[in-house]
Short mmCIF file of C-alpha atoms in Angstrom, two decimals:
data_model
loop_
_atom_site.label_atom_id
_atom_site.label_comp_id
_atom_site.label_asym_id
_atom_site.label_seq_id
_atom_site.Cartn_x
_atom_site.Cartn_y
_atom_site.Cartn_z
CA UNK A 1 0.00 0.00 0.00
CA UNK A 2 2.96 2.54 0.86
CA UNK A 3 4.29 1.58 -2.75
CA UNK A 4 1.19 2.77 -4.26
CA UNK A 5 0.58 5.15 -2.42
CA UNK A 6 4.34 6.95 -3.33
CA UNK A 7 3.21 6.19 -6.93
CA UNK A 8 0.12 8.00 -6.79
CA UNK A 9 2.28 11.19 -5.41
CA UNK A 10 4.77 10.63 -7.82
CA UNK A 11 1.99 11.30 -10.65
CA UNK A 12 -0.24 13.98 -8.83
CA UNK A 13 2.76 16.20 -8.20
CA UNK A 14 4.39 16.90 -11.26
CA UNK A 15 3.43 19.67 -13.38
CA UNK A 16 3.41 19.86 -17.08
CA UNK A 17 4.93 23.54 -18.32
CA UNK A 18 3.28 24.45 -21.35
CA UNK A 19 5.76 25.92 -24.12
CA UNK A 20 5.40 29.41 -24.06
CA UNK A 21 4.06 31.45 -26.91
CA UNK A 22 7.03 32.97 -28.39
CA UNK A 23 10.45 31.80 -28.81
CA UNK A 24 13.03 34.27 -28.75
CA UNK A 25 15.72 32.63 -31.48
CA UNK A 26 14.26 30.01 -33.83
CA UNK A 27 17.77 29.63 -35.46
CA UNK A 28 18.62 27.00 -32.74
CA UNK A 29 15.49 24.94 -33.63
CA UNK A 30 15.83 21.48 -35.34
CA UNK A 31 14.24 19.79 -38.84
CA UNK A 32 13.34 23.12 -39.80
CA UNK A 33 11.46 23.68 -43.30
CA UNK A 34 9.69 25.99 -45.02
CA UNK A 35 5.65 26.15 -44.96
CA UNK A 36 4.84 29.55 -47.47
CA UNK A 37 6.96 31.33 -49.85
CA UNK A 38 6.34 34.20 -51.48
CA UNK A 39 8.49 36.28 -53.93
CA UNK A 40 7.65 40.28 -53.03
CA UNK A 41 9.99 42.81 -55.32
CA UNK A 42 12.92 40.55 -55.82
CA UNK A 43 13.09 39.63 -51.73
CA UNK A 44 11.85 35.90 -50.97
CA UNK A 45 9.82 35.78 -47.96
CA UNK A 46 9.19 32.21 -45.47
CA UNK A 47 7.12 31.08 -42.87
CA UNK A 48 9.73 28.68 -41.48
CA UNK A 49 8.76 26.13 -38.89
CA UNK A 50 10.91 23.72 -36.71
CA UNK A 51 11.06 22.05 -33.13
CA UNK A 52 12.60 24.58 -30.15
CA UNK A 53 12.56 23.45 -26.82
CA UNK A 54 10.55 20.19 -27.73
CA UNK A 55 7.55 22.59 -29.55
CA UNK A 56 6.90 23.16 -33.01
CA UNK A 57 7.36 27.13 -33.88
CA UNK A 58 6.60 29.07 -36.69
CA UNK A 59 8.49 32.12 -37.95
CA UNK A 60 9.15 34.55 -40.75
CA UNK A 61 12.35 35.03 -42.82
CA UNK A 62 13.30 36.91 -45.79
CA UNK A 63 15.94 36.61 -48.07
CA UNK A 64 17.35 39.10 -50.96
CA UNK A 65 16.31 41.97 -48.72
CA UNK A 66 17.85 45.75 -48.56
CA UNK A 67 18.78 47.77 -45.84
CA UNK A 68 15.95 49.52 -44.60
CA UNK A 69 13.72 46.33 -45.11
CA UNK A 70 11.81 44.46 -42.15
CA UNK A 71 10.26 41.33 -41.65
CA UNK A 72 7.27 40.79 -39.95
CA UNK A 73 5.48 38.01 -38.68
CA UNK A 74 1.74 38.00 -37.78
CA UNK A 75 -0.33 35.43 -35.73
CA UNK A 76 -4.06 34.70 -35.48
CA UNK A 77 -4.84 33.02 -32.46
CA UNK A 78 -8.70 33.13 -33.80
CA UNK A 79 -8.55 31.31 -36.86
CA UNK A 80 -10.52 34.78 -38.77
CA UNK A 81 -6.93 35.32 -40.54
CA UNK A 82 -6.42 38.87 -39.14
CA UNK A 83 -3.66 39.38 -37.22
CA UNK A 84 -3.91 39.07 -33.32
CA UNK A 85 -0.24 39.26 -32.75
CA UNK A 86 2.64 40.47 -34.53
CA UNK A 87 6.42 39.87 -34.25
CA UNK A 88 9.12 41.97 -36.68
CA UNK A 89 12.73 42.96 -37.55
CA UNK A 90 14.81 45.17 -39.08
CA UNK A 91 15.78 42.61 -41.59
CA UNK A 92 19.55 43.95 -42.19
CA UNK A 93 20.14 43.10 -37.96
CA UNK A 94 17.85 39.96 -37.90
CA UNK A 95 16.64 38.33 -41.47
CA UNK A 96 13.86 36.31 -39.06
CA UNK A 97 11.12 36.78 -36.56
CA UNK A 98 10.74 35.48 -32.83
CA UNK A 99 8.91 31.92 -33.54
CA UNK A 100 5.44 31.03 -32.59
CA UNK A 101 3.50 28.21 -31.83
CA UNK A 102 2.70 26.47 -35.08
CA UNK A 103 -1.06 26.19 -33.44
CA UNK A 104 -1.87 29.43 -34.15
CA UNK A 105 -2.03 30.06 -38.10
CA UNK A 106 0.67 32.08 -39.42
CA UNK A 107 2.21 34.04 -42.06
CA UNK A 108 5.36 36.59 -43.30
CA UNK A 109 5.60 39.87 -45.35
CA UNK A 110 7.84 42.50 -46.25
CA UNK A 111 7.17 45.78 -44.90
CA UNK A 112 9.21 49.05 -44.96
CA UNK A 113 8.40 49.54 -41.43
CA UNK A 114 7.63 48.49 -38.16
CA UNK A 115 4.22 49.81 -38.78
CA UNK A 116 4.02 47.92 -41.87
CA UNK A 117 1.29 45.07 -41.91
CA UNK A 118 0.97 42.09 -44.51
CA UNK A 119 -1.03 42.61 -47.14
CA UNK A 120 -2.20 39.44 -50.08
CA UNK A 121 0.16 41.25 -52.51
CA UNK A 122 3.61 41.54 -49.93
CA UNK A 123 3.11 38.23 -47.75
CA UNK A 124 3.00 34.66 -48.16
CA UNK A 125 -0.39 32.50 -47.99
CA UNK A 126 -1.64 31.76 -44.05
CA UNK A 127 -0.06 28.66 -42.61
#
């Protein structure tokens, strides 16, 4: 009975941690591939998705970019494909976005600034 009763404990007293939201540097994450592409004035722009810290993420990257570009990254949480959370760069410091959980659906753009949001014609397809 004290055996059992020690297993029981065991079980009831650890605590599953969710994965948080965000994760701060998807560049560490493993089996990464690409889920959207899009080709916006020359730049090629991702939603990239990968396991970090035992979760799948979801982020943006863009490639052929300029200076003064930024990547952004926006979530819905909703599933109504407007944005409910948002994520960007100045793409000459960081060519990619903080990752999110790939629950939520996703997608990338080019923008000229951080006040830039996607748009069909500068962003890849929801993911």
């Amino acid at each position: 009975m004290t055996a059992a009763a020690a297993a029981i404990s065991v079980l009831t007293t650890g605590t599953a941690t969710a994965a948080p939201a965000w994760y701060n540097d998807p560049n560490s994450c493993t089996n990464v591939k690409t889920a959207a592409i899009a080709t916006v004035e020359g730049r090629t722009v991702e939603v990239r998705y990968g396991t970090c810290g035992g979760a799948q993420y979801g982020w943006g990257r863009i490639l052929g970019y300029a200076a003064a570009d930024y990547i952004r990254l926006e979530v819905d949480t909703t599933g109504d494909r407007v944005a409910d959370d948002r994520d960007y760069y100045l793409a000459n410091a960081r060519n990619y976005t903080r990752g999110y959980l790939s629950s939520a659906r996703l997608r990338a753009c080019f923008v000229r600034s951080p006040s830039g949001t996607c748009t069909n014609s500068n962003a890849t397809a929801w993911w």
